[in-house]
Rosetta silent file (secondary structure, phi, psi, omega in degrees, C-alpha in Angstrom):
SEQUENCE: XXXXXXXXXXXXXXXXXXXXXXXXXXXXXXXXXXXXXXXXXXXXXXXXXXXXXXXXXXXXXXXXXXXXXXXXXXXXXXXXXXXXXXXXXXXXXXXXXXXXXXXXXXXXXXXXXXXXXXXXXXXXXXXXXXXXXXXXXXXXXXXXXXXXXXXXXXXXXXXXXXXXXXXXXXXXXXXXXXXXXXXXXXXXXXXXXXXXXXXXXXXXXXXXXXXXXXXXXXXXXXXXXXXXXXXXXXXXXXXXXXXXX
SCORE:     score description
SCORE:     0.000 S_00000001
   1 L     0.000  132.159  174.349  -17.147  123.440  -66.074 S_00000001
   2 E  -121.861  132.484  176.971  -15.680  120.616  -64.094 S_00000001
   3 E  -132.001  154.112 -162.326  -17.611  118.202  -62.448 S_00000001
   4 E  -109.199  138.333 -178.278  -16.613  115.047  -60.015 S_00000001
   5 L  -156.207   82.037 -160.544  -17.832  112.220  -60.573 S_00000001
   6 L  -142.335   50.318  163.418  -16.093  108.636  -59.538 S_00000001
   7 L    66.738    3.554 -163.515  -18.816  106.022  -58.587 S_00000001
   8 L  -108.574  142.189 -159.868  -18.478  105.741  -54.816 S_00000001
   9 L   -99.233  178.403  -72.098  -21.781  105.609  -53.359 S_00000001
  10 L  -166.540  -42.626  167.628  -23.244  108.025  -50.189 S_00000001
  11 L   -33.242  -35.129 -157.836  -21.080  105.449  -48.245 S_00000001
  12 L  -111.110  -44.620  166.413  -18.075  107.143  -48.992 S_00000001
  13 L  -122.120   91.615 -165.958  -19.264  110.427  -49.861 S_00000001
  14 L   -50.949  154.195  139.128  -21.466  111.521  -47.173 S_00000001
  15 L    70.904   36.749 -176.626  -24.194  114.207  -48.217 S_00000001
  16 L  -119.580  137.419  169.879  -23.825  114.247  -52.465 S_00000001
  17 L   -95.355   90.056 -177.507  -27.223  113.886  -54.589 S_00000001
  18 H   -72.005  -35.679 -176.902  -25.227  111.310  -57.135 S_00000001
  19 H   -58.583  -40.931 -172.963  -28.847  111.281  -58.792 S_00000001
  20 H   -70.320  -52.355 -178.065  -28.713  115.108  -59.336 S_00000001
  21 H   -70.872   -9.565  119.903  -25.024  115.103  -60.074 S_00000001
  22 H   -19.112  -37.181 -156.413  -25.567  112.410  -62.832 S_00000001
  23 H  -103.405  -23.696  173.183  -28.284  114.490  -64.132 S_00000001
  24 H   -54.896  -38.506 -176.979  -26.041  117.939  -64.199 S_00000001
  25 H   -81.158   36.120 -149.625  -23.802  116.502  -67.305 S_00000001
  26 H  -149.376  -70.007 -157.610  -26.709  115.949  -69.873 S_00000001
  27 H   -78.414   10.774  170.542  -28.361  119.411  -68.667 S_00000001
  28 L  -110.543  -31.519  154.949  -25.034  121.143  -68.934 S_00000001
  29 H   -33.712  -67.236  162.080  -24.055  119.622  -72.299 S_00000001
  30 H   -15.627  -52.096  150.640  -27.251  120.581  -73.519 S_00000001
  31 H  -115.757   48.454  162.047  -26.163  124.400  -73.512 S_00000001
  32 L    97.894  -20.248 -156.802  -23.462  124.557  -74.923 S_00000001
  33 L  -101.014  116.888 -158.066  -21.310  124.506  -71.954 S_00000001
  34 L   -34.167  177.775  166.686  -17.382  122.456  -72.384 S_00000001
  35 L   179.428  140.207  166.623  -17.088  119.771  -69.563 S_00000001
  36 E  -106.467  152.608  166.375  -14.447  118.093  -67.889 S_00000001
  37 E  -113.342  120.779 -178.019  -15.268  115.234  -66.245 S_00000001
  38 E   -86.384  118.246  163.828  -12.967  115.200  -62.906 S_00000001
  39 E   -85.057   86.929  169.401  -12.734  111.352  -61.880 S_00000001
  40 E  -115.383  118.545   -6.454  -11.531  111.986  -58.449 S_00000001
  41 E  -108.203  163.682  156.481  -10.642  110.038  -56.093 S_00000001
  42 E   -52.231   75.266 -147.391   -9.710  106.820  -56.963 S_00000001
  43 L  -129.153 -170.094 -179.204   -9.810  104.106  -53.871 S_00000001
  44 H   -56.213  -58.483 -133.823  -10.457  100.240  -53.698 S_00000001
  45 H   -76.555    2.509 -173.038  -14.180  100.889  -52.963 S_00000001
  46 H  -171.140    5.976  163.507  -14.590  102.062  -57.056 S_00000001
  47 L   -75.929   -2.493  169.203  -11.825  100.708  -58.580 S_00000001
  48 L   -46.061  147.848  177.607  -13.591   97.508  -60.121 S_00000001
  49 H   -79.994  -32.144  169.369  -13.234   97.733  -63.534 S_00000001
  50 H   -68.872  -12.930 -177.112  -17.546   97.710  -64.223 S_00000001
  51 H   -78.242  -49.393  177.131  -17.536  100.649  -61.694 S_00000001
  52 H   -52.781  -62.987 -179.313  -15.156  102.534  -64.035 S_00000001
  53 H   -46.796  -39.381 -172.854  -17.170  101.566  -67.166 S_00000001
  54 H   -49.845  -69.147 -159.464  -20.485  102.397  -65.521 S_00000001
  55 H   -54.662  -78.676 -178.291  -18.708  105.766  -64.511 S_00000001
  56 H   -35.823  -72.626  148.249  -16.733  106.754  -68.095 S_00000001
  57 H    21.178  -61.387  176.210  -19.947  105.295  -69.720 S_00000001
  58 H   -78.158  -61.260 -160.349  -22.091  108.339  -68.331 S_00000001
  59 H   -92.693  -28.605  157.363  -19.368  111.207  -68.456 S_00000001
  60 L   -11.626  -72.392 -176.767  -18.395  110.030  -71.971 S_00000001
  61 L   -62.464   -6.107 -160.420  -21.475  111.198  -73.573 S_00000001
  62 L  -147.177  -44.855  164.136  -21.615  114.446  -72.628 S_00000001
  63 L   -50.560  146.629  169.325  -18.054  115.407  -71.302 S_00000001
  64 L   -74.505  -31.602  176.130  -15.085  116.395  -73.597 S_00000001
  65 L  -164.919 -175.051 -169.175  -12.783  114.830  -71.880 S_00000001
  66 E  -137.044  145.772  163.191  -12.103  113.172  -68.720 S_00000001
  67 E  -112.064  113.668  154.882   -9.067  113.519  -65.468 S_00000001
  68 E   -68.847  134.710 -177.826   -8.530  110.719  -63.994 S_00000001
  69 E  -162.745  157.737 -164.690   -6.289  110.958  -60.742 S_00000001
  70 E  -122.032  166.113 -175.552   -6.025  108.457  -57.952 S_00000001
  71 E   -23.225  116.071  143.591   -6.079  109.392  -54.099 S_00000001
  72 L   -86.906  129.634  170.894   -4.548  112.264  -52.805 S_00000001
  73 L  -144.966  138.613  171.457   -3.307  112.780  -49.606 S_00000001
  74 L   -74.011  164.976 -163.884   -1.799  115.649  -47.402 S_00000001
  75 L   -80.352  132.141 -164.924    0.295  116.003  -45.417 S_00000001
  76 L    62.308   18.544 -169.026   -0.642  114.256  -41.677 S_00000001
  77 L   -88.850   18.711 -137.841   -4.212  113.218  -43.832 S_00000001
  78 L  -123.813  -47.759  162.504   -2.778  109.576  -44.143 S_00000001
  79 L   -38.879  -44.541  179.819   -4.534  108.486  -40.439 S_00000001
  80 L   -77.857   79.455  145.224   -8.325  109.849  -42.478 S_00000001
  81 L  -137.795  -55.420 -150.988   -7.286  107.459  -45.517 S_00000001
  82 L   -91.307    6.166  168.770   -7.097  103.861  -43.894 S_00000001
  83 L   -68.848  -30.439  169.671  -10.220  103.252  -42.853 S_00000001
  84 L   -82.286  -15.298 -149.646  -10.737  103.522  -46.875 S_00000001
  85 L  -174.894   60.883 -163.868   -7.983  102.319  -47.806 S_00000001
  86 H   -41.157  -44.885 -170.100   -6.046   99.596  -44.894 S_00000001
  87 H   -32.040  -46.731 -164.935   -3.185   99.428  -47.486 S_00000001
  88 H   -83.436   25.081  147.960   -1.601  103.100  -46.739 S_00000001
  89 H   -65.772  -16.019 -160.693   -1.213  102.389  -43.143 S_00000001
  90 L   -78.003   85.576 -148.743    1.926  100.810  -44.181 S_00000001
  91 L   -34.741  -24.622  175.255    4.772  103.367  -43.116 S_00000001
  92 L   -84.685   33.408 -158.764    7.078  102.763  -46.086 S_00000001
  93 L  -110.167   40.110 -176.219    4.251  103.783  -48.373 S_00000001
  94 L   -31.215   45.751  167.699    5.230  107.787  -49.457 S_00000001
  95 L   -41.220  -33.855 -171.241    1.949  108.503  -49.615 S_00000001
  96 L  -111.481    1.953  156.665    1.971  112.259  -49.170 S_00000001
  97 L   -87.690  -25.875 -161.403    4.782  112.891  -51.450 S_00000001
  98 L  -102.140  153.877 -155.915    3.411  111.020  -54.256 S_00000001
  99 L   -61.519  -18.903 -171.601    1.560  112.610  -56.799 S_00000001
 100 E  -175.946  160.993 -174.494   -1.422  110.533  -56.522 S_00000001
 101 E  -140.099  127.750 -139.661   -1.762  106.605  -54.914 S_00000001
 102 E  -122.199   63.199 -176.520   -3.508  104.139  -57.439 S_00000001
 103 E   -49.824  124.367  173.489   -5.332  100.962  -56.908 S_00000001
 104 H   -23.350  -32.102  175.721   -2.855   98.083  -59.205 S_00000001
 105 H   -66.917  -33.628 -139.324   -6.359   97.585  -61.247 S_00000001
 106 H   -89.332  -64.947 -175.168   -7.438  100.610  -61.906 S_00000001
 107 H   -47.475  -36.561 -178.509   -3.690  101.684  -63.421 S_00000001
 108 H   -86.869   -8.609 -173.931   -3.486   98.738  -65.689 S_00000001
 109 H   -70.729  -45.295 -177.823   -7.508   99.180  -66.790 S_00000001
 110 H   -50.812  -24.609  169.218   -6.034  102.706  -67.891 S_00000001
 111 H   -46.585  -59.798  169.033   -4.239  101.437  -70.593 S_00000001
 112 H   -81.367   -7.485  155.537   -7.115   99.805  -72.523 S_00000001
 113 H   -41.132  -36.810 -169.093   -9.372  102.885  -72.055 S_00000001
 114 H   -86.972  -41.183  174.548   -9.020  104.764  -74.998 S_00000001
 115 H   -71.382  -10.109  172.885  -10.038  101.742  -77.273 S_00000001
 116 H   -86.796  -24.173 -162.672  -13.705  101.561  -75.350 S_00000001
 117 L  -141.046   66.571 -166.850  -13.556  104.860  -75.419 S_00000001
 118 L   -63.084  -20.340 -148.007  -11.765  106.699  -78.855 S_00000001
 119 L  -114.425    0.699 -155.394  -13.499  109.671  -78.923 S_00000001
 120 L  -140.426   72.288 -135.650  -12.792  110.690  -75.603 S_00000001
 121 L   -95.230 -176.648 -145.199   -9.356  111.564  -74.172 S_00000001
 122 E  -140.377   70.576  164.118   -8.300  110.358  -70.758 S_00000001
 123 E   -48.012  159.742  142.245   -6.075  112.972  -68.867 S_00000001
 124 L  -113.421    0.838  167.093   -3.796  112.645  -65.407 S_00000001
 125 L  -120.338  128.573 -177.721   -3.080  116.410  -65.480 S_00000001
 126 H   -68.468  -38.118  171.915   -5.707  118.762  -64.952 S_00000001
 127 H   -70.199   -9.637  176.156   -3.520  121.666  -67.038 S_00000001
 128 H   -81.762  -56.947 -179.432   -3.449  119.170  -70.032 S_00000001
 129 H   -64.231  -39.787  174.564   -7.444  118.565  -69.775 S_00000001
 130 H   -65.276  -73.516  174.115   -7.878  122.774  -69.887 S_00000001
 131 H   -36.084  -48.754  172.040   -5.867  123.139  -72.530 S_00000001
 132 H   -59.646  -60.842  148.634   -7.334  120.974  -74.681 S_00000001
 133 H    -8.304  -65.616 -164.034  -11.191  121.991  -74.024 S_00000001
 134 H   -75.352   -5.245  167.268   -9.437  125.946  -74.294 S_00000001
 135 L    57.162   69.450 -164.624   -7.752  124.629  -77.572 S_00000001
 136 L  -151.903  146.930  155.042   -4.301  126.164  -76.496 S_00000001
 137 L   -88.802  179.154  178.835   -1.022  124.319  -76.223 S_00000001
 138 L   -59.090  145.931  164.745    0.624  123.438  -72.524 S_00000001
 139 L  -150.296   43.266  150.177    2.222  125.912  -70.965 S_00000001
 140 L  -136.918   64.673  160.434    3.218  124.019  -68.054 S_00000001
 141 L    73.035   -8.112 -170.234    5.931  122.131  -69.051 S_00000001
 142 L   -79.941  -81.457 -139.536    4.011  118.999  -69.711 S_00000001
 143 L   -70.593  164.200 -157.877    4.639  117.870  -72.952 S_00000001
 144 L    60.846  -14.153 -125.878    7.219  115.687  -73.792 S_00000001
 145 L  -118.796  176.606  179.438    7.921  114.938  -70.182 S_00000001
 146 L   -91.548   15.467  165.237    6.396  111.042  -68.620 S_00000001
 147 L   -84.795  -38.441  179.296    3.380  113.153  -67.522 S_00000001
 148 L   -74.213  -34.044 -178.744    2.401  114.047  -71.161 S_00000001
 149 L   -39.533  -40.924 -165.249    3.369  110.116  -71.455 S_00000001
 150 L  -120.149   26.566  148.071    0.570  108.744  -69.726 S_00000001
 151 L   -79.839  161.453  124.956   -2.124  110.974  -70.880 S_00000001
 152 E   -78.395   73.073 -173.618   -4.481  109.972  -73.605 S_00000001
 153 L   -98.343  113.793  148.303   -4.336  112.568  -75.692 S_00000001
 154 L    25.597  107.994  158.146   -5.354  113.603  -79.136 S_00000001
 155 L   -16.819  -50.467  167.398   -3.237  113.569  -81.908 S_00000001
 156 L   -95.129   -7.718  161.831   -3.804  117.355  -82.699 S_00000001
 157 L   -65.343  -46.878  160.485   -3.316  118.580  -79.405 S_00000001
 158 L   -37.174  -29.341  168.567   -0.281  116.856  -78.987 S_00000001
 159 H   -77.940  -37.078  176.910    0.570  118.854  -82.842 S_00000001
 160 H   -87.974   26.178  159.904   -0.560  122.021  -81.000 S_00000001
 161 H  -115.969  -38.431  179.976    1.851  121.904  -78.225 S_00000001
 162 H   -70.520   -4.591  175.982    4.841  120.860  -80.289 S_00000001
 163 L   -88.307  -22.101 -172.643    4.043  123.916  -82.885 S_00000001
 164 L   -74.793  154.660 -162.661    4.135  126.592  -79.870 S_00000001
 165 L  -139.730  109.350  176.943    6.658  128.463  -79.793 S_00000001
 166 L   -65.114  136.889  173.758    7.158  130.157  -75.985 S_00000001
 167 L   -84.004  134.047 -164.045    8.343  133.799  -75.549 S_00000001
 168 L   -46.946  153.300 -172.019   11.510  134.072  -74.422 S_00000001
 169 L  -126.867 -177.752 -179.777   12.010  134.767  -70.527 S_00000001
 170 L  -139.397 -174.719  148.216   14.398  136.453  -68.583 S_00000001
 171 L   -40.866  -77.114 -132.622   15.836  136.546  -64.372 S_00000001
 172 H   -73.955  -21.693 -151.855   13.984  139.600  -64.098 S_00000001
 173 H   -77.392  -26.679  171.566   11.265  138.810  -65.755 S_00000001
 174 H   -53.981  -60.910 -177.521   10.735  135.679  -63.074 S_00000001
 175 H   -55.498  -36.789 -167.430   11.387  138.394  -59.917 S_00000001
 176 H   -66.287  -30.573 -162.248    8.842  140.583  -61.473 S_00000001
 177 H   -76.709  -30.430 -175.894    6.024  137.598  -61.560 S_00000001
 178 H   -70.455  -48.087 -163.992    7.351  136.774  -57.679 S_00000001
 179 H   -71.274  -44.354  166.560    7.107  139.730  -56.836 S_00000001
 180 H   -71.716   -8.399  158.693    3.043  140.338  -58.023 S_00000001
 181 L   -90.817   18.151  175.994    2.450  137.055  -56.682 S_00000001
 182 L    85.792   20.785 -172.602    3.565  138.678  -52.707 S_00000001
 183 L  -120.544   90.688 -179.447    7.239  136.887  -52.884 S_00000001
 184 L   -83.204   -2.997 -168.153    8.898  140.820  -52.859 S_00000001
 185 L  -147.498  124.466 -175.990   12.797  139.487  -51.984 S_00000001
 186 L  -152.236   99.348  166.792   14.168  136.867  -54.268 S_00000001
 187 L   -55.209  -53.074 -156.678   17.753  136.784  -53.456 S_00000001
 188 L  -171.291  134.066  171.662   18.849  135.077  -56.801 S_00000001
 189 L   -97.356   33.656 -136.495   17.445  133.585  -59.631 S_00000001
 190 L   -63.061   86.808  166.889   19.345  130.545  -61.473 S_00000001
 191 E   -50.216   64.826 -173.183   17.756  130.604  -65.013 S_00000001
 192 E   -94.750  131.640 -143.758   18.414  127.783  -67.653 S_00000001
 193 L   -91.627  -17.202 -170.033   17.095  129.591  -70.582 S_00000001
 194 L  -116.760    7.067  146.011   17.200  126.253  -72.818 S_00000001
 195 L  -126.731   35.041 -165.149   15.695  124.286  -70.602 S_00000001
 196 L    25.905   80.405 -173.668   13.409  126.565  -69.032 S_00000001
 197 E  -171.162  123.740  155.232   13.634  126.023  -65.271 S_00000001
 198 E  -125.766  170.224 -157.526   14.383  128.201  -62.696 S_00000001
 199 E  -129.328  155.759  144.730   15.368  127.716  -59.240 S_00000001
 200 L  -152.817  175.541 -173.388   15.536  130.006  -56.268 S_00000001
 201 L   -72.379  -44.539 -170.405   16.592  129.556  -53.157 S_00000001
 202 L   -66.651  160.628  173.332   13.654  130.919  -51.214 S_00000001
 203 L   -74.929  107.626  172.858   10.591  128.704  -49.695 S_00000001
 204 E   -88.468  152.332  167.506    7.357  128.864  -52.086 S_00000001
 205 L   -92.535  131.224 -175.802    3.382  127.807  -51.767 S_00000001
 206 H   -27.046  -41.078 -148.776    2.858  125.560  -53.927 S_00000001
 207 H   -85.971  -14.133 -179.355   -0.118  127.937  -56.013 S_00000001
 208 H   -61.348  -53.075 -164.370    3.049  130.698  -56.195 S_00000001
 209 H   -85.182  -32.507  166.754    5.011  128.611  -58.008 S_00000001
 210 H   -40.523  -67.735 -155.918    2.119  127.238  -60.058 S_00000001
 211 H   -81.298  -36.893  170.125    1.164  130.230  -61.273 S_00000001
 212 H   -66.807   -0.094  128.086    4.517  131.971  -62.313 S_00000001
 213 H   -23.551  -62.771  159.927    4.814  128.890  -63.903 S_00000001
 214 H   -49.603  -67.189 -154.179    1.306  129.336  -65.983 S_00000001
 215 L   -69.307  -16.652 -153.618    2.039  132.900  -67.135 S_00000001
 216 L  -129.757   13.314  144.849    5.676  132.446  -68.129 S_00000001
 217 L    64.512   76.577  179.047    5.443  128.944  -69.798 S_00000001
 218 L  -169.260  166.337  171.584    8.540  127.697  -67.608 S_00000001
 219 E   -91.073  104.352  156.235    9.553  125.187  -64.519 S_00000001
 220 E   -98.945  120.959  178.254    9.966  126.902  -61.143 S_00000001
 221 E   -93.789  122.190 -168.163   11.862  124.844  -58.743 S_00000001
 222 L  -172.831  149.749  166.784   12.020  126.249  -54.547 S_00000001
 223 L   -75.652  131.829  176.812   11.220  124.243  -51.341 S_00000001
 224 E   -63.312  123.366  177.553    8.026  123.892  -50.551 S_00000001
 225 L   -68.081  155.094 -174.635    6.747  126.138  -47.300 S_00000001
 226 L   -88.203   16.464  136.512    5.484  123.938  -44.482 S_00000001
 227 L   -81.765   -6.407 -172.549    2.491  125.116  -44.133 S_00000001
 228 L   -36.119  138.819  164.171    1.493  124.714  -47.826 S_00000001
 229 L  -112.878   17.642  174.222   -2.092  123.091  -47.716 S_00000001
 230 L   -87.475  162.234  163.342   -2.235  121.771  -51.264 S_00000001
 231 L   -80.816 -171.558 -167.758   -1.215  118.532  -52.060 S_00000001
 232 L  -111.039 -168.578 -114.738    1.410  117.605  -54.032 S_00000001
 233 L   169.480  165.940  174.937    1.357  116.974  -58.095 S_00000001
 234 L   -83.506  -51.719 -146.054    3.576  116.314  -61.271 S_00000001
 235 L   -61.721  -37.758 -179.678    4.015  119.883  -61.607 S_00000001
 236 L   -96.019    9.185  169.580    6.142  119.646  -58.385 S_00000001
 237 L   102.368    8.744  152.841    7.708  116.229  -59.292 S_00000001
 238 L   -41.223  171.312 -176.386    5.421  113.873  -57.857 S_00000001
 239 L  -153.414  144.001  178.309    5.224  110.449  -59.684 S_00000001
 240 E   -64.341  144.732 -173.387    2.216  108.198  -58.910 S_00000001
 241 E   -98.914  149.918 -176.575    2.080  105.686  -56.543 S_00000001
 242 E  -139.952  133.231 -168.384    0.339  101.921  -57.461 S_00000001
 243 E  -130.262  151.261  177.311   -0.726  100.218  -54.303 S_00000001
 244 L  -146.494   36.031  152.738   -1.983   96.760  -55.018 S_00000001
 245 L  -105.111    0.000    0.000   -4.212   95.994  -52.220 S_00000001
């Protein structure tokens, strides 16, 4: 079960019962049931460093683990953002490419997290934070990579992703997953089998590419369609942004 939780008060987030969602991680701990705690998002307005502790504090006790991620914004969203957040008005600011935008505090507070909090690991990728719970290694490509870098992860998870051993993939095996995800015509497939990444030419939605990605423990690269409505992510090569206003 994942539940959001990131300190910003009825100001920010019209129409949420923070006492009842406060009171959901205790009574879902209680039976038994994993939790993530999704910190999401991350803006000036909760970026203090006692606002973090306060939060992490709370989700600690009862969570398994926690994702941290900093603003996201879509594409033509960036006009809804600055009333929250004046900084990202500023047009040289790649806000909607980058994977996530960061108040300057908040990113260096992550660093000393893990010693307040040992017991507790401290994700930026939500497929890293699954795994770990589902007690599986990655099988998107994360490890090793500067995404696996800047988690706080566990010692033995980190041993159970470098022990996995992926099943070998093929072209076709790629067309066949495109094709059961509704992409029937794949002109060509450019495979590198030793570094696992394929390419194709055609234009994918993002959740397309995600998922033959998931099943077949590999990197699919294709331009993104322009209608896509997810934002974008490290899986698709975002890299976090640190704003420091």
């Amino acid at each position: 079960m994942y539940l959001s939780y990131s300190g910003l008060g009825p100001d920010v987030e019209h129409g949420i019962d923070h006492d009842a969602l406060r009171a959901n991680f205790p009574r879902l701990h209680e039976r038994g049931i994993p939790l993530v705690h999704y910190w999401r998002p991350l803006t000036p307005a909760n970026a203090a460093p006692a606002t973090i502790t306060r939060v992490l504090d709370w989700a600690a006790r009862y969570a398994a683990c926690t994702v941290a991620v900093g603003l996201k914004v879509k594409r033509g969203a960036r006009g809804q953002m600055t009333d929250l957040w004046p900084a990202l008005a500023a047009e040289d600011l790649p806000v909607e490419s980058a994977d996530a935008v960061w108040p300057r505090q908040t990113w260096d507070l992550l660093e000393s997290l893990p010693d307040r909090y040992p017991g507790h690991p401290i994700f930026q990728t939500n497929s890293c934070a699954l795994a770990y719970v589902l007690k599986r290694p990655d099988s998107h490509r994360v490890h090793e990579t500067p995404a696996c870098a800047a988690n706080h992860c566990p010692d033995d998870q980190r041993g159970r992703c470098r022990a996995a051993t992926l099943a070998p993939v093929t072209s076709d095996d790629i067309r066949s997953r495109l094709v059961w995800v509704g992409v029937p015509t794949v002109r060509s497939v450019d495979w590198d089998a030793e570094q696992r990444t394929a390419t194709v030419q055609e234009v994918l939605h993002l959740r397309d590419r995600n998922n033959v990605s998931e099943r077949l423990g590999i990197t699919l690269r294709a331009a993104r369609a322009s209608n896509d409505q997810y934002w974008s992510g490290r899986l698709e090569g975002g890299r976090p942004l640190i704003v420091d206003t």
